[in-house]
Amino acid sequence: MSTDELIASLCAGGRVDSDGEFTLDREQAREKLRTFQVAEPHRYVLHVVALAVLRGATRVRFEIETGELRARFDGEPLAAQDFEDLYSSSFAGSPRAAEQARQQLALAINAALALDPRHVQVTSGPPGARVRLTARHGAEDRIAAVVEGGEGTEIHVLQRVRPGLVVRFFRSARGALPELLALRERCRYSPIPIEVGGETIGGRLAIEAPGAVFEATQTDAAGRACVAALRPGRAPEVRLVRHGVWIESVSPEYLPPEAFAVVRDDRLATDLSATQAVRGDRFAGCVALAEATIELAIVAWLATLGGAVPAASRAGVRRIWRAWRRAQDPGAPLGRALAELPWWTDLFGRTLSLRQLRAAADAEGVVYFTSTTFAERLKRWDETVGAAPRGPGGELNEDLLLLRELFAERVRDRTRELERAVRREANRRRWLARPTRPAL
């Protein structure tokens, strides 16, 4: 039984008394969060970015050195109350941005402390009312007012002197510190720019995958945004972005091959680690928007083909037709675009589209095909018959298999009737060619 199912069963038959929140003792919540194991503690910088986005920052600046890291951002500053309620917010499922920001800060501090630094300090507040939280491993947090000037929020992680700093020094020289690598990988779709030294990461929702083509963008009424493209030779993928951080990738089986999409949804629910989306209505909405935007990208690609699909692309289009239900929907944009492609040929080598075959099926009740060539043996045939010659080894033509998938039991082999027509025509010609004595 899932947590939601358990809560629902406990609430069954009850009545609503009031709406509100529950609170936990600060130290109990803090210690409980400390027991949460962080797989990659250097990724605390991702929670810092999410915190900045939630506080309305316009940019984040990181200074990453061998022994310390500083992050600075503008936006609504944090107050002493935010620090007091920090850890209890980590276990609340509030949709409010202020609660979510506290949760991200708590996760950032918890992950950073897993590296056993000398301290993690968070300084924030308006000028004249600045406050600082200092957290150390194995010690109680200290919250105190500070008299120094400044504005915005600053997070300082100071490492202890240890042999591992030598390794960090060489990684820093190569631009390969794990914090920087995490920012490059996971914050490339951030809505605000992230500055690290002379490098700017993110700032817009765009496809940066090598080889991606035919980019399309779309938003929905629920506030989500999506960008999609095609990545030749790659498996389908949908990346989910929340509060500026790419948290997870999913690959729904029904998406067409080579499809790629990035969906940004700040209301997407996640687990406590903020690294996996909860499979619910918001998640389903993200996948649905990705599907619709991928469809636009494919339609844009089909429009560039000029009505003729190159041989190298036919296998990919065939997979789209077979794997994606929207490709077979005559009311969907993709279904309409595919229906116009001159995909098959008839008995006499003239092109046939799915739209024409559907019209023939509506008129005749069936779709006729043949695997034998008749272009040189038959001069006329009134029915629409698709030609799908067998392969060199006698194997069925892939386009015939596709035809059967699209029309199922309505597909009929017309070869026998066509062969009889050829024999009749041959007999007629032989009869006409007989030598006869002219007579008046």
Short mmCIF file of C-alpha atoms in Angstrom, two decimals:
data_model
loop_
_atom_site.label_atom_id
_atom_site.label_comp_id
_atom_site.label_asym_id
_atom_site.label_seq_id
_atom_site.Cartn_x
_atom_site.Cartn_y
_atom_site.Cartn_z
CA MET A 1 0.00 0.00 0.00
CA SER A 2 1.35 3.43 -0.93
CA THR A 3 1.48 6.36 1.48
CA ASP A 4 -1.38 8.11 -0.32
CA GLU A 5 -3.52 4.96 -0.11
CA LEU A 6 -2.80 4.61 3.60
CA ILE A 7 -3.77 8.23 4.29
CA ALA A 8 -6.92 7.84 2.21
CA SER A 9 -7.92 4.71 4.16
CA LEU A 10 -7.37 6.46 7.48
CA CYS A 11 -9.47 9.42 6.35
CA ALA A 12 -12.32 7.28 5.03
CA GLY A 13 -15.55 7.97 6.87
CA GLY A 14 -14.14 11.01 8.62
CA ARG A 15 -14.98 14.68 8.21
CA VAL A 16 -12.89 17.77 7.59
CA ASP A 17 -12.21 19.64 10.83
CA SER A 18 -9.87 22.38 9.61
CA ASP A 19 -7.13 23.16 7.11
CA GLY A 20 -3.60 23.90 8.26
CA GLU A 21 -0.12 22.48 8.78
CA PHE A 22 1.57 20.25 11.29
CA THR A 23 4.87 21.21 12.89
CA LEU A 24 7.79 19.14 14.14
CA ASP A 25 10.27 19.92 16.85
CA ARG A 26 13.12 21.68 15.08
CA GLU A 27 15.91 19.50 16.47
CA GLN A 28 13.98 16.28 15.91
CA ALA A 29 13.32 17.28 12.30
CA ARG A 30 16.94 18.30 11.86
CA GLU A 31 18.27 14.98 13.13
CA LYS A 32 15.78 13.02 11.06
CA LEU A 33 16.91 14.87 7.93
CA ARG A 34 20.54 14.18 8.83
CA THR A 35 19.81 10.44 8.63
CA PHE A 36 18.77 10.86 5.01
CA GLN A 37 21.63 9.44 2.96
CA VAL A 38 22.83 11.65 0.10
CA ALA A 39 24.15 9.66 -2.83
CA GLU A 40 26.01 12.58 -4.45
CA PRO A 41 26.55 15.31 -1.84
CA HIS A 42 28.35 17.61 -4.30
CA ARG A 43 24.97 18.13 -5.94
CA TYR A 44 23.91 20.40 -3.10
CA VAL A 45 24.51 23.19 -5.62
CA LEU A 46 21.37 22.05 -7.49
CA HIS A 47 19.27 22.73 -4.39
CA VAL A 48 20.89 26.16 -4.19
CA VAL A 49 19.74 26.90 -7.75
CA ALA A 50 16.22 25.69 -6.95
CA LEU A 51 16.21 27.90 -3.84
CA ALA A 52 17.22 30.93 -5.91
CA VAL A 53 14.48 30.27 -8.49
CA LEU A 54 11.86 29.90 -5.75
CA ARG A 55 12.93 33.20 -4.15
CA GLY A 56 12.50 35.02 -7.47
CA ALA A 57 16.19 35.56 -8.27
CA THR A 58 17.18 36.95 -11.67
CA ARG A 59 20.59 35.22 -11.67
CA VAL A 60 22.90 33.11 -9.50
CA ARG A 61 26.65 33.62 -9.22
CA PHE A 62 28.94 30.83 -8.03
CA GLU A 63 32.56 31.16 -6.99
CA ILE A 64 33.97 27.64 -6.83
CA GLU A 65 37.51 27.23 -5.57
CA THR A 66 39.57 24.35 -4.25
CA GLY A 67 38.59 24.76 -0.60
CA GLU A 68 35.38 26.76 -0.65
CA LEU A 69 32.26 27.70 -2.57
CA ARG A 70 30.18 30.85 -2.50
CA ALA A 71 26.80 31.32 -4.13
CA ARG A 72 25.08 34.69 -4.34
CA PHE A 73 21.67 35.57 -5.71
CA ASP A 74 19.09 38.33 -5.50
CA GLY A 75 15.34 37.94 -5.12
CA GLU A 76 13.30 37.91 -1.94
CA PRO A 77 15.70 37.53 1.01
CA LEU A 78 15.40 34.91 3.72
CA ALA A 79 14.46 35.91 7.26
CA ALA A 80 15.19 34.49 10.72
CA GLN A 81 11.81 32.73 10.68
CA ASP A 82 12.84 30.86 7.53
CA PHE A 83 15.85 29.51 9.40
CA GLU A 84 13.77 28.61 12.46
CA ASP A 85 11.24 26.67 10.35
CA LEU A 86 13.89 25.24 8.07
CA TYR A 87 13.81 21.54 8.90
CA SER A 88 10.12 21.07 9.62
CA SER A 89 9.44 22.46 6.12
CA SER A 90 11.44 19.58 4.69
CA PHE A 91 8.69 17.15 5.61
CA ALA A 92 5.75 19.32 4.53
CA GLY A 93 4.06 18.96 1.16
CA SER A 94 3.03 22.60 0.89
CA PRO A 95 2.54 24.05 -2.60
CA ARG A 96 3.65 27.49 -1.39
CA ALA A 97 6.92 28.76 -2.80
CA ALA A 98 8.16 29.92 0.64
CA GLU A 99 7.81 26.42 2.11
CA GLN A 100 9.39 24.83 -0.94
CA ALA A 101 12.30 27.28 -0.73
CA ARG A 102 12.94 26.27 2.88
CA GLN A 103 12.85 22.64 1.84
CA GLN A 104 15.45 23.25 -0.86
CA LEU A 105 17.68 25.12 1.58
CA ALA A 106 17.42 22.31 4.14
CA LEU A 107 18.31 19.74 1.48
CA ALA A 108 21.24 21.87 0.30
CA ILE A 109 22.63 22.20 3.83
CA ASN A 110 22.11 18.51 4.58
CA ALA A 111 23.91 17.47 1.38
CA ALA A 112 26.76 19.95 1.88
CA LEU A 113 27.30 18.73 5.48
CA ALA A 114 27.71 15.20 4.13
CA LEU A 115 31.05 16.47 2.77
CA ASP A 116 32.08 17.29 6.39
CA PRO A 117 33.07 20.95 5.75
CA ARG A 118 34.22 23.37 8.46
CA HIS A 119 30.90 25.14 8.09
CA VAL A 120 27.95 25.97 5.89
CA GLN A 121 26.83 29.57 6.30
CA VAL A 122 23.72 31.19 4.86
CA THR A 123 23.48 34.97 5.12
CA SER A 124 20.40 36.84 3.98
CA GLY A 125 17.95 39.59 4.77
CA PRO A 126 17.51 43.23 3.79
CA PRO A 127 20.18 45.82 4.61
CA GLY A 128 20.15 46.55 8.33
CA ALA A 129 18.34 43.32 9.19
CA ARG A 130 20.74 40.68 7.97
CA VAL A 131 20.72 37.25 9.63
CA ARG A 132 23.10 34.30 9.36
CA LEU A 133 22.63 30.57 9.82
CA THR A 134 25.79 28.58 10.55
CA ALA A 135 25.61 24.79 10.31
CA ARG A 136 28.36 22.33 11.23
CA HIS A 137 28.48 18.57 11.20
CA GLY A 138 27.68 17.16 14.66
CA ALA A 139 26.82 20.56 16.16
CA GLU A 140 23.67 22.60 16.68
CA ASP A 141 22.88 25.29 14.15
CA ARG A 142 23.50 28.90 15.15
CA ILE A 143 21.21 31.72 14.01
CA ALA A 144 22.42 35.24 14.66
CA ALA A 145 21.97 38.76 13.39
CA VAL A 146 24.91 40.26 11.50
CA VAL A 147 25.84 43.91 11.25
CA GLU A 148 27.68 43.70 7.95
CA GLY A 149 26.13 45.32 4.92
CA GLY A 150 25.16 43.67 1.70
CA GLU A 151 21.96 42.46 0.14
CA GLY A 152 20.53 39.33 -1.36
CA THR A 153 21.46 35.86 -0.17
CA GLU A 154 24.92 34.34 0.14
CA ILE A 155 25.78 30.70 0.85
CA HIS A 156 29.33 29.86 1.89
CA VAL A 157 30.67 26.29 2.16
CA LEU A 158 34.19 26.17 3.63
CA GLN A 159 36.02 22.84 3.40
CA ARG A 160 38.41 21.47 6.00
CA VAL A 161 42.10 21.16 5.18
CA ARG A 162 42.55 17.53 4.18
CA PRO A 163 44.54 15.51 1.59
CA GLY A 164 41.49 15.42 -0.72
CA LEU A 165 41.91 19.15 -1.39
CA VAL A 166 44.95 18.33 -3.54
CA VAL A 167 42.74 16.28 -5.83
CA ARG A 168 40.22 19.13 -5.93
CA PHE A 169 43.01 21.53 -6.88
CA PHE A 170 43.88 19.57 -10.02
CA ARG A 171 40.21 19.05 -10.87
CA SER A 172 39.68 22.79 -10.49
CA ALA A 173 42.51 23.46 -12.93
CA ARG A 174 40.75 21.25 -15.48
CA GLY A 175 37.33 22.73 -14.81
CA ALA A 176 36.17 19.34 -13.55
CA LEU A 177 35.08 20.02 -9.97
CA PRO A 178 31.98 17.90 -9.24
CA GLU A 179 29.91 20.95 -8.26
CA LEU A 180 30.63 22.60 -11.61
CA LEU A 181 29.91 19.41 -13.52
CA ALA A 182 26.57 19.08 -11.72
CA LEU A 183 25.61 22.65 -12.63
CA ARG A 184 26.55 22.15 -16.28
CA GLU A 185 24.62 18.92 -16.58
CA ARG A 186 21.51 19.60 -14.52
CA CYS A 187 20.95 23.36 -14.76
CA ARG A 188 21.24 23.88 -18.51
CA TYR A 189 17.46 24.49 -18.66
CA SER A 190 17.32 26.94 -15.76
CA PRO A 191 15.03 29.95 -16.40
CA ILE A 192 17.67 32.24 -14.90
CA PRO A 193 21.35 32.46 -15.90
CA ILE A 194 23.90 30.78 -13.63
CA GLU A 195 27.35 32.35 -13.70
CA VAL A 196 30.41 30.31 -12.76
CA GLY A 197 33.63 32.19 -13.42
CA GLY A 198 33.41 33.31 -17.03
CA GLU A 199 30.83 30.69 -17.95
CA THR A 200 27.06 31.18 -18.12
CA ILE A 201 24.79 28.15 -17.75
CA GLY A 202 21.09 28.09 -18.57
CA GLY A 203 18.96 31.21 -18.87
CA ARG A 204 16.45 29.79 -21.35
CA LEU A 205 14.59 26.64 -22.25
CA ALA A 206 16.27 25.33 -25.39
CA ILE A 207 17.53 22.11 -26.94
CA GLU A 208 21.32 21.83 -26.80
CA ALA A 209 21.65 18.14 -27.72
CA PRO A 210 24.14 17.54 -30.56
CA GLY A 211 22.44 16.65 -33.82
CA ALA A 212 18.95 17.65 -32.67
CA VAL A 213 16.77 19.03 -35.48
CA PHE A 214 13.33 20.57 -36.03
CA GLU A 215 12.84 22.25 -32.67
CA ALA A 216 9.30 23.06 -31.54
CA THR A 217 8.02 24.85 -28.41
CA GLN A 218 4.68 24.87 -26.64
CA THR A 219 3.04 25.84 -23.34
CA ASP A 220 -0.18 24.68 -21.72
CA ALA A 221 -2.89 26.22 -19.55
CA ALA A 222 -1.36 24.72 -16.39
CA GLY A 223 1.80 26.83 -16.71
CA ARG A 224 4.10 24.18 -18.13
CA ALA A 225 6.55 24.89 -20.94
CA CYS A 226 8.09 22.41 -23.33
CA VAL A 227 10.67 22.35 -26.10
CA ALA A 228 11.05 19.29 -28.33
CA ALA A 229 13.17 18.10 -31.24
CA LEU A 230 14.32 14.97 -33.04
CA ARG A 231 17.67 13.35 -32.24
CA PRO A 232 18.65 10.97 -35.05
CA GLY A 233 19.87 7.62 -33.81
CA ARG A 234 18.90 8.24 -30.18
CA ALA A 235 16.27 6.62 -27.97
CA PRO A 236 13.18 8.68 -27.03
CA GLU A 237 13.57 10.77 -23.87
CA VAL A 238 11.57 13.33 -21.89
CA ARG A 239 13.49 15.42 -19.37
CA LEU A 240 11.59 16.93 -16.45
CA VAL A 241 12.74 20.28 -15.05
CA ARG A 242 11.55 21.74 -11.75
CA HIS A 243 12.74 25.04 -10.27
CA GLY A 244 15.55 25.29 -12.81
CA VAL A 245 16.94 21.79 -12.23
CA TRP A 246 16.65 18.79 -14.53
CA ILE A 247 15.50 16.22 -11.99
CA GLU A 248 14.67 13.13 -14.03
CA SER A 249 14.35 11.56 -17.48
CA VAL A 250 11.53 9.25 -18.55
CA SER A 251 11.05 7.26 -21.76
CA PRO A 252 7.39 6.35 -22.30
CA GLU A 253 7.19 3.29 -24.51
CA TYR A 254 4.63 4.79 -26.87
CA LEU A 255 6.75 7.80 -27.83
CA PRO A 256 8.24 7.60 -31.32
CA PRO A 257 11.94 6.83 -31.77
CA GLU A 258 14.38 9.75 -31.81
CA ALA A 259 11.87 11.99 -30.00
CA PHE A 260 13.36 14.34 -27.38
CA ALA A 261 11.59 16.85 -25.14
CA VAL A 262 12.29 19.00 -22.11
CA VAL A 263 9.32 19.98 -19.93
CA ARG A 264 9.54 22.63 -17.22
CA ASP A 265 6.91 22.45 -14.49
CA ASP A 266 7.55 24.17 -11.15
CA ARG A 267 4.44 22.59 -9.64
CA LEU A 268 5.62 19.06 -10.30
CA ALA A 269 5.64 17.03 -7.07
CA THR A 270 8.83 15.13 -6.16
CA ASP A 271 10.07 12.79 -3.46
CA LEU A 272 11.99 14.09 -0.44
CA SER A 273 15.29 14.05 -2.31
CA ALA A 274 13.76 16.21 -5.09
CA THR A 275 15.33 13.88 -7.66
CA GLN A 276 12.28 11.90 -8.79
CA ALA A 277 8.84 13.09 -9.85
CA VAL A 278 5.77 11.71 -8.15
CA ARG A 279 3.65 9.79 -10.66
CA GLY A 280 0.45 11.78 -10.47
CA ASP A 281 -1.66 14.25 -12.45
CA ARG A 282 1.14 16.80 -12.82
CA PHE A 283 3.51 14.13 -14.09
CA ALA A 284 0.90 12.90 -16.59
CA GLY A 285 0.39 16.49 -17.75
CA CYS A 286 4.13 16.86 -18.39
CA VAL A 287 4.22 13.72 -20.52
CA ALA A 288 1.11 14.80 -22.42
CA LEU A 289 2.65 18.22 -23.21
CA ALA A 290 5.89 16.52 -24.32
CA GLU A 291 3.91 14.25 -26.62
CA ALA A 292 2.05 17.18 -28.20
CA THR A 293 5.26 19.19 -28.70
CA ILE A 294 7.14 16.22 -30.17
CA GLU A 295 4.26 15.90 -32.61
CA LEU A 296 4.83 19.49 -33.78
CA ALA A 297 8.55 18.76 -34.29
CA ILE A 298 7.79 15.69 -36.41
CA VAL A 299 5.21 17.60 -38.47
CA ALA A 300 7.83 20.31 -39.10
CA TRP A 301 10.27 17.65 -40.28
CA LEU A 302 7.72 16.04 -42.59
CA ALA A 303 6.98 19.45 -44.13
CA THR A 304 10.62 19.75 -45.25
CA LEU A 305 10.50 16.48 -47.22
CA GLY A 306 8.52 18.04 -50.04
CA GLY A 307 6.16 15.10 -50.35
CA ALA A 308 8.89 12.48 -50.90
CA VAL A 309 10.47 10.52 -48.05
CA PRO A 310 14.14 9.63 -48.68
CA ALA A 311 14.96 5.92 -48.53
CA ALA A 312 17.17 6.52 -45.50
CA SER A 313 14.25 8.04 -43.58
CA ARG A 314 11.56 5.53 -44.46
CA ALA A 315 12.40 3.11 -41.64
CA GLY A 316 12.16 5.93 -39.08
CA VAL A 317 8.80 7.14 -40.41
CA ARG A 318 7.54 3.57 -40.43
CA ARG A 319 8.46 3.19 -36.75
CA ILE A 320 6.58 6.40 -35.92
CA TRP A 321 3.51 5.12 -37.73
CA ARG A 322 3.61 1.84 -35.85
CA ALA A 323 4.63 2.97 -32.37
CA TRP A 324 2.60 6.12 -31.80
CA ARG A 325 -1.17 6.21 -31.66
CA ARG A 326 -1.29 9.87 -32.71
CA ALA A 327 0.37 8.94 -36.00
CA GLN A 328 -2.67 6.85 -36.90
CA ASP A 329 -5.23 9.42 -35.72
CA PRO A 330 -6.64 11.22 -38.80
CA GLY A 331 -7.71 14.11 -36.57
CA ALA A 332 -4.26 14.78 -35.08
CA PRO A 333 -1.76 17.10 -36.83
CA LEU A 334 0.75 14.28 -37.14
CA GLY A 335 -1.87 11.86 -38.42
CA ARG A 336 -2.95 14.36 -41.09
CA ALA A 337 0.65 15.02 -42.18
CA LEU A 338 1.49 11.32 -42.46
CA ALA A 339 -1.73 10.62 -44.35
CA GLU A 340 -0.59 12.93 -47.16
CA LEU A 341 2.77 11.22 -47.72
CA PRO A 342 3.08 9.41 -51.09
CA TRP A 343 4.10 6.21 -49.34
CA TRP A 344 2.83 3.33 -51.51
CA THR A 345 2.43 2.82 -55.25
CA ASP A 346 -0.42 1.26 -57.17
CA LEU A 347 -0.33 -1.38 -59.91
CA PHE A 348 0.95 1.07 -62.48
CA GLY A 349 3.61 2.83 -60.35
CA ARG A 350 1.47 5.82 -59.39
CA THR A 351 1.93 7.00 -55.82
CA LEU A 352 -0.66 6.31 -53.15
CA SER A 353 -1.13 8.06 -49.81
CA LEU A 354 -2.86 6.82 -46.70
CA ARG A 355 -5.61 9.35 -47.35
CA GLN A 356 -6.26 7.80 -50.78
CA LEU A 357 -6.26 4.29 -49.35
CA ARG A 358 -8.71 5.33 -46.66
CA ALA A 359 -10.99 6.78 -49.33
CA ALA A 360 -10.77 3.51 -51.27
CA ALA A 361 -11.52 1.54 -48.11
CA ASP A 362 -14.57 3.70 -47.43
CA ALA A 363 -15.82 3.25 -50.99
CA GLU A 364 -15.06 -0.46 -51.43
CA GLY A 365 -15.04 -1.69 -47.85
CA VAL A 366 -11.58 -3.22 -48.26
CA VAL A 367 -8.00 -2.27 -49.16
CA TYR A 368 -6.52 -4.34 -51.97
CA PHE A 369 -2.84 -5.15 -52.41
CA THR A 370 -0.63 -7.42 -54.44
CA SER A 371 2.94 -8.64 -54.03
CA THR A 372 3.35 -9.30 -57.75
CA THR A 373 4.33 -6.82 -60.45
CA PHE A 374 1.65 -6.13 -63.08
CA ALA A 375 2.75 -2.80 -64.58
CA GLU A 376 3.87 -4.39 -67.89
CA ARG A 377 1.18 -7.05 -68.07
CA LEU A 378 -2.03 -5.14 -67.39
CA LYS A 379 -3.21 -2.00 -69.07
CA ARG A 380 -6.20 -1.14 -66.93
CA TRP A 381 -7.75 -1.94 -63.56
CA ASP A 382 -10.60 0.06 -62.05
CA GLU A 383 -9.96 -0.74 -58.37
CA THR A 384 -7.27 0.88 -56.22
CA VAL A 385 -4.65 -1.80 -55.52
CA GLY A 386 -1.46 -1.14 -53.62
CA ALA A 387 1.69 -2.78 -54.90
CA ALA A 388 4.04 -4.29 -52.32
CA PRO A 389 6.55 -6.63 -54.05
CA ARG A 390 8.22 -9.29 -51.92
CA GLY A 391 11.88 -9.05 -51.01
CA PRO A 392 14.72 -10.96 -52.71
CA GLY A 393 14.25 -13.87 -50.33
CA GLY A 394 10.49 -13.90 -50.67
CA GLU A 395 9.93 -12.00 -47.42
CA LEU A 396 6.91 -9.74 -47.07
CA ASN A 397 7.39 -6.08 -47.91
CA GLU A 398 7.62 -3.81 -44.84
CA ASP A 399 5.07 -1.44 -46.36
CA LEU A 400 2.64 -4.33 -46.76
CA LEU A 401 3.06 -5.17 -43.08
CA LEU A 402 2.39 -1.52 -42.28
CA LEU A 403 -0.73 -1.63 -44.45
CA ARG A 404 -1.99 -4.61 -42.47
CA GLU A 405 -1.37 -2.81 -39.19
CA LEU A 406 -3.26 0.27 -40.38
CA PHE A 407 -6.27 -1.51 -41.90
CA ALA A 408 -6.22 -4.89 -40.10
CA GLU A 409 -8.87 -7.31 -41.40
CA ARG A 410 -9.91 -5.01 -44.25
CA VAL A 411 -6.70 -5.78 -46.22
CA ARG A 412 -7.24 -8.25 -49.08
CA ASP A 413 -4.78 -9.87 -51.49
CA ARG A 414 -5.97 -9.15 -55.06
CA THR A 415 -3.20 -11.12 -56.81
CA ARG A 416 -5.36 -14.07 -57.94
CA GLU A 417 -7.97 -11.85 -59.60
CA LEU A 418 -5.23 -9.80 -61.26
CA GLU A 419 -3.55 -12.94 -62.62
CA ARG A 420 -6.89 -14.06 -64.08
CA ALA A 421 -7.28 -10.64 -65.69
CA VAL A 422 -3.80 -10.96 -67.22
CA ARG A 423 -4.68 -14.39 -68.65
CA ARG A 424 -7.95 -13.07 -70.06
CA GLU A 425 -6.11 -10.19 -71.68
CA ALA A 426 -3.50 -12.56 -73.13
CA ASN A 427 -6.22 -14.85 -74.53
CA ARG A 428 -8.04 -11.89 -76.02
CA ARG A 429 -4.88 -10.69 -77.75
CA ARG A 430 -4.13 -14.15 -79.10
CA TRP A 431 -7.68 -14.39 -80.44
CA LEU A 432 -7.39 -11.01 -82.09
CA ALA A 433 -4.03 -11.97 -83.57
CA ARG A 434 -5.41 -15.09 -85.34
CA PRO A 435 -4.96 -14.98 -89.13
CA THR A 436 -8.38 -14.68 -90.79
CA ARG A 437 -9.53 -14.46 -94.38
CA PRO A 438 -11.10 -11.16 -95.06
CA ALA A 439 -14.72 -11.49 -95.99
CA LEU A 440 -17.32 -8.99 -97.03
#
